[in-house]
Short mmCIF file of C-alpha atoms in Angstrom, two decimals:
data_model
loop_
_atom_site.label_atom_id
_atom_site.label_comp_id
_atom_site.label_asym_id
_atom_site.label_seq_id
_atom_site.Cartn_x
_atom_site.Cartn_y
_atom_site.Cartn_z
CA UNK A 1 0.55 81.84 -63.30
CA UNK A 2 2.64 78.70 -63.68
CA UNK A 3 0.59 75.51 -63.44
CA UNK A 4 2.73 72.70 -62.03
CA UNK A 5 3.02 69.60 -64.19
CA UNK A 6 0.78 66.78 -63.03
CA UNK A 7 2.85 63.94 -61.61
CA UNK A 8 2.07 60.55 -63.11
CA UNK A 9 2.50 59.00 -59.66
CA UNK A 10 -0.83 60.57 -58.62
CA UNK A 11 -2.63 58.34 -61.10
CA UNK A 12 -0.92 55.26 -59.69
CA UNK A 13 -1.97 56.16 -56.15
CA UNK A 14 -5.54 56.76 -57.33
CA UNK A 15 -5.59 53.35 -59.05
CA UNK A 16 -4.28 51.72 -55.86
CA UNK A 17 -7.06 53.36 -53.83
CA UNK A 18 -9.66 52.24 -56.39
CA UNK A 19 -8.27 48.73 -55.97
CA UNK A 20 -8.57 48.93 -52.18
CA UNK A 21 -12.18 50.10 -52.39
CA UNK A 22 -12.97 47.54 -55.10
CA UNK A 23 -11.90 44.90 -52.60
CA UNK A 24 -15.40 45.10 -51.13
CA UNK A 25 -16.82 44.25 -54.53
CA UNK A 26 -14.32 41.40 -54.92
CA UNK A 27 -15.43 39.90 -51.61
CA UNK A 28 -18.96 39.53 -52.95
CA UNK A 29 -17.87 38.02 -56.27
CA UNK A 30 -14.85 35.91 -55.30
CA UNK A 31 -15.04 35.52 -51.53
CA UNK A 32 -16.61 32.08 -51.90
CA UNK A 33 -13.63 30.86 -53.93
CA UNK A 34 -11.22 32.02 -51.24
CA UNK A 35 -13.24 30.27 -48.54
CA UNK A 36 -13.33 27.12 -50.65
CA UNK A 37 -9.59 26.75 -51.19
CA UNK A 38 -8.92 27.82 -47.58
CA UNK A 39 -11.24 25.10 -46.23
CA UNK A 40 -9.71 22.45 -48.49
CA UNK A 41 -6.23 23.51 -47.49
CA UNK A 42 -7.10 23.34 -43.79
CA UNK A 43 -8.23 19.73 -44.26
CA UNK A 44 -4.83 18.91 -45.78
CA UNK A 45 -2.95 20.84 -43.11
CA UNK A 46 -1.67 23.50 -45.55
CA UNK A 47 -0.81 26.89 -44.05
CA UNK A 48 -3.31 29.63 -44.99
CA UNK A 49 -0.64 32.19 -45.84
CA UNK A 50 0.83 29.81 -48.45
CA UNK A 51 -2.59 29.36 -50.09
CA UNK A 52 -3.22 33.11 -50.13
CA UNK A 53 0.23 33.71 -51.61
CA UNK A 54 -0.52 31.35 -54.50
CA UNK A 55 -3.86 33.06 -55.13
CA UNK A 56 -2.24 36.52 -55.01
CA UNK A 57 0.50 35.55 -57.49
CA UNK A 58 -2.06 34.05 -59.88
CA UNK A 59 -4.34 37.07 -59.68
CA UNK A 60 -1.56 39.63 -60.10
CA UNK A 61 -0.06 37.69 -63.00
CA UNK A 62 -3.44 37.47 -64.73
CA UNK A 63 -4.27 41.15 -64.22
CA UNK A 64 -0.80 42.27 -65.31
CA UNK A 65 -0.72 40.19 -68.50
CA UNK A 66 -4.25 41.17 -69.54
CA UNK A 67 -3.50 44.82 -68.70
CA UNK A 68 -0.43 44.62 -70.95
CA UNK A 69 -2.62 43.09 -73.67
CA UNK A 70 -5.11 45.96 -73.49
CA UNK A 71 -2.26 48.49 -73.50
CA UNK A 72 -0.80 46.78 -76.57
CA UNK A 73 -4.22 46.83 -78.24
CA UNK A 74 -4.41 50.56 -77.59
CA UNK A 75 -0.94 51.00 -79.11
CA UNK A 76 -1.92 49.06 -82.26
CA UNK A 77 -5.08 51.11 -82.73
CA UNK A 78 -3.38 54.42 -81.84
CA UNK A 79 -0.62 54.45 -84.46
CA UNK A 80 -0.43 58.27 -84.66
CA UNK A 81 -0.31 60.85 -81.83
CA UNK A 82 -3.72 62.25 -82.78
CA UNK A 83 -5.43 58.85 -82.86
CA UNK A 84 -3.71 57.97 -79.57
CA UNK A 85 -5.19 61.12 -78.07
CA UNK A 86 -8.65 60.31 -79.43
CA UNK A 87 -8.41 56.81 -77.92
CA UNK A 88 -7.51 58.35 -74.55
CA UNK A 89 -10.46 60.76 -74.83
CA UNK A 90 -12.86 57.88 -75.52
CA UNK A 91 -11.40 55.86 -72.64
CA UNK A 92 -11.72 58.85 -70.31
CA UNK A 93 -15.33 59.44 -71.37
CA UNK A 94 -16.14 55.78 -70.68
CA UNK A 95 -14.55 55.96 -67.22
CA UNK A 96 -16.53 59.10 -66.37
CA UNK A 97 -19.83 57.59 -67.50
CA UNK A 98 -19.05 54.33 -65.74
CA UNK A 99 -18.19 56.18 -62.53
CA UNK A 100 -21.55 57.95 -62.63
CA UNK A 101 -23.16 54.58 -63.26
CA UNK A 102 -21.47 53.23 -60.11
CA UNK A 103 -23.05 56.15 -58.24
CA UNK A 104 -26.44 55.15 -59.73
CA UNK A 105 -26.78 58.51 -61.48
CA UNK A 106 -27.73 56.67 -64.68
CA UNK A 107 -29.50 53.79 -62.97
CA UNK A 108 -31.78 53.23 -65.97
CA UNK A 109 -28.80 52.78 -68.30
CA UNK A 110 -26.36 49.90 -67.91
CA UNK A 111 -22.83 50.92 -68.85
CA UNK A 112 -20.22 48.21 -69.24
CA UNK A 113 -19.39 45.03 -71.08
CA UNK A 114 -21.16 41.71 -70.87
CA UNK A 115 -18.98 38.67 -70.43
CA UNK A 116 -19.29 36.27 -73.40
CA UNK A 117 -21.43 33.28 -72.44
CA UNK A 118 -18.78 30.69 -73.33
CA UNK A 119 -16.17 32.54 -71.27
CA UNK A 120 -18.54 32.96 -68.35
CA UNK A 121 -19.35 29.24 -68.40
CA UNK A 122 -15.67 28.29 -68.66
CA UNK A 123 -14.65 30.47 -65.69
CA UNK A 124 -17.57 29.25 -63.58
CA UNK A 125 -16.88 25.58 -64.28
CA UNK A 126 -13.13 25.86 -63.76
CA UNK A 127 -13.39 27.77 -60.48
CA UNK A 128 -15.80 25.18 -59.10
CA UNK A 129 -13.80 22.23 -60.43
CA UNK A 130 -10.36 23.26 -59.24
CA UNK A 131 -9.34 24.10 -55.71
CA UNK A 132 -5.86 25.27 -56.66
CA UNK A 133 -5.45 28.88 -55.41
CA UNK A 134 -3.01 29.80 -58.20
CA UNK A 135 -5.44 28.67 -60.93
CA UNK A 136 -8.35 30.48 -59.26
CA UNK A 137 -6.22 33.62 -59.13
CA UNK A 138 -5.41 33.32 -62.83
CA UNK A 139 -9.09 32.95 -63.69
CA UNK A 140 -9.89 36.17 -61.80
CA UNK A 141 -8.45 38.22 -64.65
CA UNK A 142 -11.06 36.76 -67.02
CA UNK A 143 -13.97 37.89 -64.86
CA UNK A 144 -14.65 40.93 -67.02
CA UNK A 145 -18.21 41.09 -65.71
CA UNK A 146 -16.60 42.89 -62.75
CA UNK A 147 -17.37 46.58 -63.35
CA UNK A 148 -14.30 48.19 -61.74
CA UNK A 149 -12.06 45.69 -63.55
CA UNK A 150 -13.68 46.71 -66.85
CA UNK A 151 -12.90 50.34 -66.08
CA UNK A 152 -9.25 49.52 -65.42
CA UNK A 153 -8.94 47.50 -68.64
CA UNK A 154 -10.36 50.46 -70.59
CA UNK A 155 -7.90 52.77 -68.85
CA UNK A 156 -5.05 50.40 -69.76
CA UNK A 157 -6.12 50.50 -73.42
CA UNK A 158 -6.27 54.29 -73.21
CA UNK A 159 -2.58 54.48 -72.27
CA UNK A 160 -1.63 52.97 -75.63
CA UNK A 161 1.36 51.26 -74.04
CA UNK A 162 1.77 47.64 -72.93
CA UNK A 163 4.10 48.47 -70.05
CA UNK A 164 1.83 51.20 -68.67
CA UNK A 165 -1.21 48.94 -69.03
CA UNK A 166 0.60 46.21 -67.10
CA UNK A 167 1.61 48.68 -64.37
CA UNK A 168 -1.94 49.98 -63.92
CA UNK A 169 -3.47 46.53 -63.58
CA UNK A 170 -0.71 45.25 -61.30
CA UNK A 171 -1.26 48.20 -58.94
CA UNK A 172 -5.04 47.78 -59.13
CA UNK A 173 -4.77 44.05 -58.40
CA UNK A 174 -2.42 44.72 -55.50
CA UNK A 175 -5.02 47.04 -54.00
CA UNK A 176 -7.77 44.39 -54.10
CA UNK A 177 -5.81 41.77 -52.13
CA UNK A 178 -5.87 43.01 -48.50
CA UNK A 179 -9.66 42.94 -48.18
CA UNK A 180 -9.89 39.59 -49.93
CA UNK A 181 -7.63 37.98 -47.34
CA UNK A 182 -9.16 39.69 -44.32
CA UNK A 183 -12.76 39.99 -45.45
CA UNK A 184 -14.13 37.69 -42.73
CA UNK A 185 -12.84 39.97 -39.98
CA UNK A 186 -13.68 43.22 -41.77
CA UNK A 187 -17.17 42.10 -42.77
CA UNK A 188 -18.04 41.80 -39.08
CA UNK A 189 -16.97 45.40 -38.46
CA UNK A 190 -18.46 47.20 -41.47
CA UNK A 191 -22.20 47.51 -42.00
CA UNK A 192 -23.95 47.03 -45.34
CA UNK A 193 -24.69 50.75 -45.51
CA UNK A 194 -21.04 51.60 -44.93
CA UNK A 195 -19.99 49.13 -47.63
CA UNK A 196 -22.37 50.87 -50.06
CA UNK A 197 -20.80 54.23 -49.24
CA UNK A 198 -17.32 52.85 -49.78
CA UNK A 199 -18.34 51.55 -53.21
CA UNK A 200 -19.72 55.02 -54.00
CA UNK A 201 -16.33 56.48 -53.10
CA UNK A 202 -14.81 54.07 -55.59
CA UNK A 203 -17.16 55.49 -58.24
CA UNK A 204 -15.96 59.02 -57.48
CA UNK A 205 -12.35 57.93 -57.91
CA UNK A 206 -13.18 56.24 -61.23
CA UNK A 207 -14.68 59.55 -62.40
CA UNK A 208 -11.51 61.34 -61.30
CA UNK A 209 -9.35 58.89 -63.24
CA UNK A 210 -11.62 59.41 -66.24
CA UNK A 211 -11.08 63.16 -66.05
CA UNK A 212 -7.30 62.63 -65.90
CA UNK A 213 -7.45 60.30 -68.92
CA UNK A 214 -9.73 62.71 -70.83
CA UNK A 215 -7.37 65.60 -70.11
CA UNK A 216 -4.40 63.53 -71.30
CA UNK A 217 -6.20 62.77 -74.54
CA UNK A 218 -6.98 66.44 -75.15
CA UNK A 219 -3.32 67.29 -74.53
CA UNK A 220 -2.06 64.54 -76.85
CA UNK A 221 -4.27 65.74 -79.72
CA UNK A 222 -2.88 69.26 -79.38
CA UNK A 223 -6.44 70.61 -79.28
CA UNK A 224 -5.60 73.39 -76.85
CA UNK A 225 -8.57 72.44 -74.66
CA UNK A 226 -6.73 70.46 -72.01
CA UNK A 227 -6.75 71.85 -68.47
CA UNK A 228 -3.13 73.00 -68.53
CA UNK A 229 -3.49 74.96 -71.78
CA UNK A 230 -6.80 76.55 -70.76
CA UNK A 231 -5.32 77.76 -67.47
CA UNK A 232 -2.31 79.20 -69.27
CA UNK A 233 -4.51 80.86 -71.88
CA UNK A 234 -6.88 82.60 -69.46
CA UNK A 235 -4.43 83.58 -66.74
CA UNK A 236 -1.99 86.49 -66.63
CA UNK A 237 1.16 84.42 -67.02
CA UNK A 238 4.48 84.94 -65.30
CA UNK A 239 6.28 81.95 -66.77
CA UNK A 240 9.33 82.59 -68.91
CA UNK A 241 9.24 81.98 -72.66
CA UNK A 242 12.45 81.39 -74.57
CA UNK A 243 12.88 83.22 -77.86
CA UNK A 244 14.54 81.33 -80.69
CA UNK A 245 17.88 82.89 -81.61
CA UNK A 246 18.18 83.34 -85.36
CA UNK A 247 21.49 82.85 -87.17
CA UNK A 248 22.11 82.22 -90.87
CA UNK A 249 18.42 81.74 -91.56
CA UNK A 250 17.88 79.17 -88.78
CA UNK A 251 16.37 79.82 -85.34
CA UNK A 252 17.79 77.65 -82.57
CA UNK A 253 16.07 76.78 -79.29
CA UNK A 254 17.49 74.75 -76.41
CA UNK A 255 15.57 72.57 -73.95
CA UNK A 256 16.63 70.35 -71.04
CA UNK A 257 14.68 67.25 -70.05
CA UNK A 258 14.43 66.75 -66.28
CA UNK A 259 12.50 64.17 -64.26
CA UNK A 260 9.95 66.86 -63.37
CA UNK A 261 9.37 68.05 -66.93
CA UNK A 262 10.83 70.08 -69.79
CA UNK A 263 12.81 73.26 -69.07
CA UNK A 264 11.96 75.63 -70.57
CA UNK A 265 8.68 74.42 -72.01
CA UNK A 266 7.54 77.52 -73.93
CA UNK A 267 9.27 79.02 -76.95
CA UNK A 268 8.63 81.97 -79.27
CA UNK A 269 9.56 81.21 -82.89
CA UNK A 270 9.01 82.88 -86.28
CA UNK A 271 6.77 81.54 -89.00
CA UNK A 272 8.51 80.21 -92.10
CA UNK A 273 11.99 80.15 -90.53
CA UNK A 274 13.54 76.68 -89.99
CA UNK A 275 13.76 75.71 -86.32
CA UNK A 276 16.62 73.74 -84.80
CA UNK A 277 15.28 72.27 -81.53
CA UNK A 278 18.23 71.10 -79.41
CA UNK A 279 17.07 68.70 -76.68
CA UNK A 280 19.36 67.70 -73.82
CA UNK A 281 18.11 64.46 -72.24
CA UNK A 282 19.46 64.57 -68.69
CA UNK A 283 16.85 62.74 -66.57
CA UNK A 284 14.67 60.52 -68.75
CA UNK A 285 11.70 58.74 -67.18
CA UNK A 286 8.88 56.55 -68.41
CA UNK A 287 6.73 59.66 -68.75
CA UNK A 288 9.03 62.24 -70.38
CA UNK A 289 10.90 59.89 -72.74
CA UNK A 290 8.60 60.56 -75.72
CA UNK A 291 7.36 63.97 -76.93
CA UNK A 292 4.28 64.28 -79.14
CA UNK A 293 3.70 67.33 -81.37
CA UNK A 294 0.39 66.44 -83.11
CA UNK A 295 0.15 69.60 -85.23
CA UNK A 296 3.54 68.83 -86.77
CA UNK A 297 2.92 65.07 -86.78
CA UNK A 298 6.07 64.54 -84.73
CA UNK A 299 6.71 61.74 -82.25
CA UNK A 300 10.15 62.21 -80.72
CA UNK A 301 11.72 59.35 -78.77
CA UNK A 302 14.32 60.88 -76.50
CA UNK A 303 17.70 59.37 -75.69
CA UNK A 304 20.30 60.31 -73.07
CA UNK A 305 22.50 63.13 -74.30
CA UNK A 306 21.86 65.71 -77.00
CA UNK A 307 19.64 65.29 -80.03
CA UNK A 308 18.33 67.75 -82.58
CA UNK A 309 14.86 67.99 -84.12
CA UNK A 310 14.28 70.25 -87.12
CA UNK A 311 10.99 71.59 -88.47
CA UNK A 312 9.51 74.66 -90.16
CA UNK A 313 6.47 76.37 -88.54
CA UNK A 314 4.13 77.33 -91.38
CA UNK A 315 1.25 79.06 -89.59
CA UNK A 316 1.21 81.72 -86.85
CA UNK A 317 -0.46 80.72 -83.60
CA UNK A 318 0.21 78.25 -80.80
CA UNK A 319 1.54 74.74 -81.32
CA UNK A 320 0.91 72.65 -78.20
CA UNK A 321 2.97 69.57 -77.40
CA UNK A 322 3.24 67.12 -74.53
CA UNK A 323 4.82 63.93 -73.32
CA UNK A 324 3.30 60.73 -74.69
CA UNK A 325 1.12 60.41 -71.58
CA UNK A 326 -0.25 63.94 -71.93
CA UNK A 327 0.94 64.91 -68.46
CA UNK A 328 3.96 67.13 -69.16
CA UNK A 329 3.23 70.07 -71.43
CA UNK A 330 4.86 72.69 -73.61
CA UNK A 331 4.13 74.97 -76.55
CA UNK A 332 5.57 77.00 -79.39
CA UNK A 333 4.21 80.52 -79.92
CA UNK A 334 4.62 81.11 -83.66
CA UNK A 335 4.77 84.80 -84.62
CA UNK A 336 4.72 86.39 -88.07
CA UNK A 337 8.02 88.30 -88.36
CA UNK A 338 8.51 91.86 -87.06
CA UNK A 339 4.78 92.63 -87.13
CA UNK A 340 4.16 89.56 -85.03
CA UNK A 341 6.79 90.67 -82.54
CA UNK A 342 5.15 94.07 -82.13
CA UNK A 343 1.71 92.47 -81.60
CA UNK A 344 3.15 90.01 -79.09
CA UNK A 345 4.88 92.76 -77.10
CA UNK A 346 1.56 94.62 -76.76
CA UNK A 347 -0.04 91.72 -74.92
CA UNK A 348 2.83 90.47 -72.75
CA UNK A 349 3.77 91.35 -69.22
CA UNK A 350 7.39 91.85 -68.31
CA UNK A 351 8.83 91.00 -64.90
CA UNK A 352 8.23 93.54 -62.12
CA UNK A 353 5.28 94.94 -64.08
CA UNK A 354 7.35 96.95 -66.58
CA UNK A 355 5.95 96.86 -70.12
CA UNK A 356 8.23 97.75 -73.01
CA UNK A 357 6.65 99.01 -76.20
CA UNK A 358 9.32 97.87 -78.63
CA UNK A 359 9.96 94.55 -80.32
CA UNK A 360 13.54 94.97 -79.10
CA UNK A 361 12.28 93.27 -75.93
CA UNK A 362 12.30 90.01 -77.82
CA UNK A 363 15.80 90.42 -79.12
CA UNK A 364 17.54 92.11 -76.18
CA UNK A 365 15.76 90.55 -73.23
CA UNK A 366 14.67 87.03 -74.20
CA UNK A 367 14.79 85.89 -70.56
CA UNK A 368 12.14 88.40 -69.45
CA UNK A 369 9.48 87.61 -72.03
CA UNK A 370 6.21 86.39 -70.56
CA UNK A 371 2.79 85.87 -72.04
#
């Protein structure tokens, strides 16, 4: 059973949908500000679309910069692959708990951050004092009392990357804008009960994003408990494993990096024998450009063309690795010499259901080895 690699674009679409649903929450918190600058602009004869454009630019700029700041904070804290994975696990756990809180499952427990009093007072005074849409939009990013916005900031920190944090918050902010600009019309069509249900749907999506973030963290720590690894471990696999070819005391493995993942992404290698991992970077993306191997304390930044990584596997077992986002996966199956080959052959399936009882399978038919 070959589990397809999870596409990072799915997370972006989920964040956009959360933003769209959060728009109903934004109407309640910030709708008055929009009405205020719209009314003032009408008195001065300013076109509404120009006012909304200024507000949108200010809000997106604020969200994006603060999202980048949280991503950078996550990167500073997560200075090793393992710590980065732990940070993602904590962020995912927070998102899951917060999502349940949005569904009022833990109604007795308040989950979230309280806005500092001085910051709350500053934002309140400035938004009432100014009627400039751009400034009001900028101040929106500081309204961390907004629950869904808190969840997105935590998710940005969990990425451990300033660029990814900025992307997430930009997409989220983009999703909140349509309802803000058309809330007067939509409010007349949607009942209070329906609005409540829509906000509940937002909570479900936040939980889903939390599960994705939690799974990424588990993958980045190399724990072996992420969804992809568990499925591979408990399913009769049919995916091909590449066997390292040994020559002059060194076993060499080759891998190609494509936009959709790493091919192949599973290798059989011997314990105690130096490994020469030849990586051909053909289609590098924001997701696959860095490989984390926590158990070997390796963080490999890929470049176009060919590069070689060398290491020595010291313990038999499975060494899991992934991209830096924990979404593209791979592993090394470390065996203990000839005895390890014989044991591995006993528990593998060969294509077309034919099982060979000799370790020669590994040497003579490396393309047909499956777990």
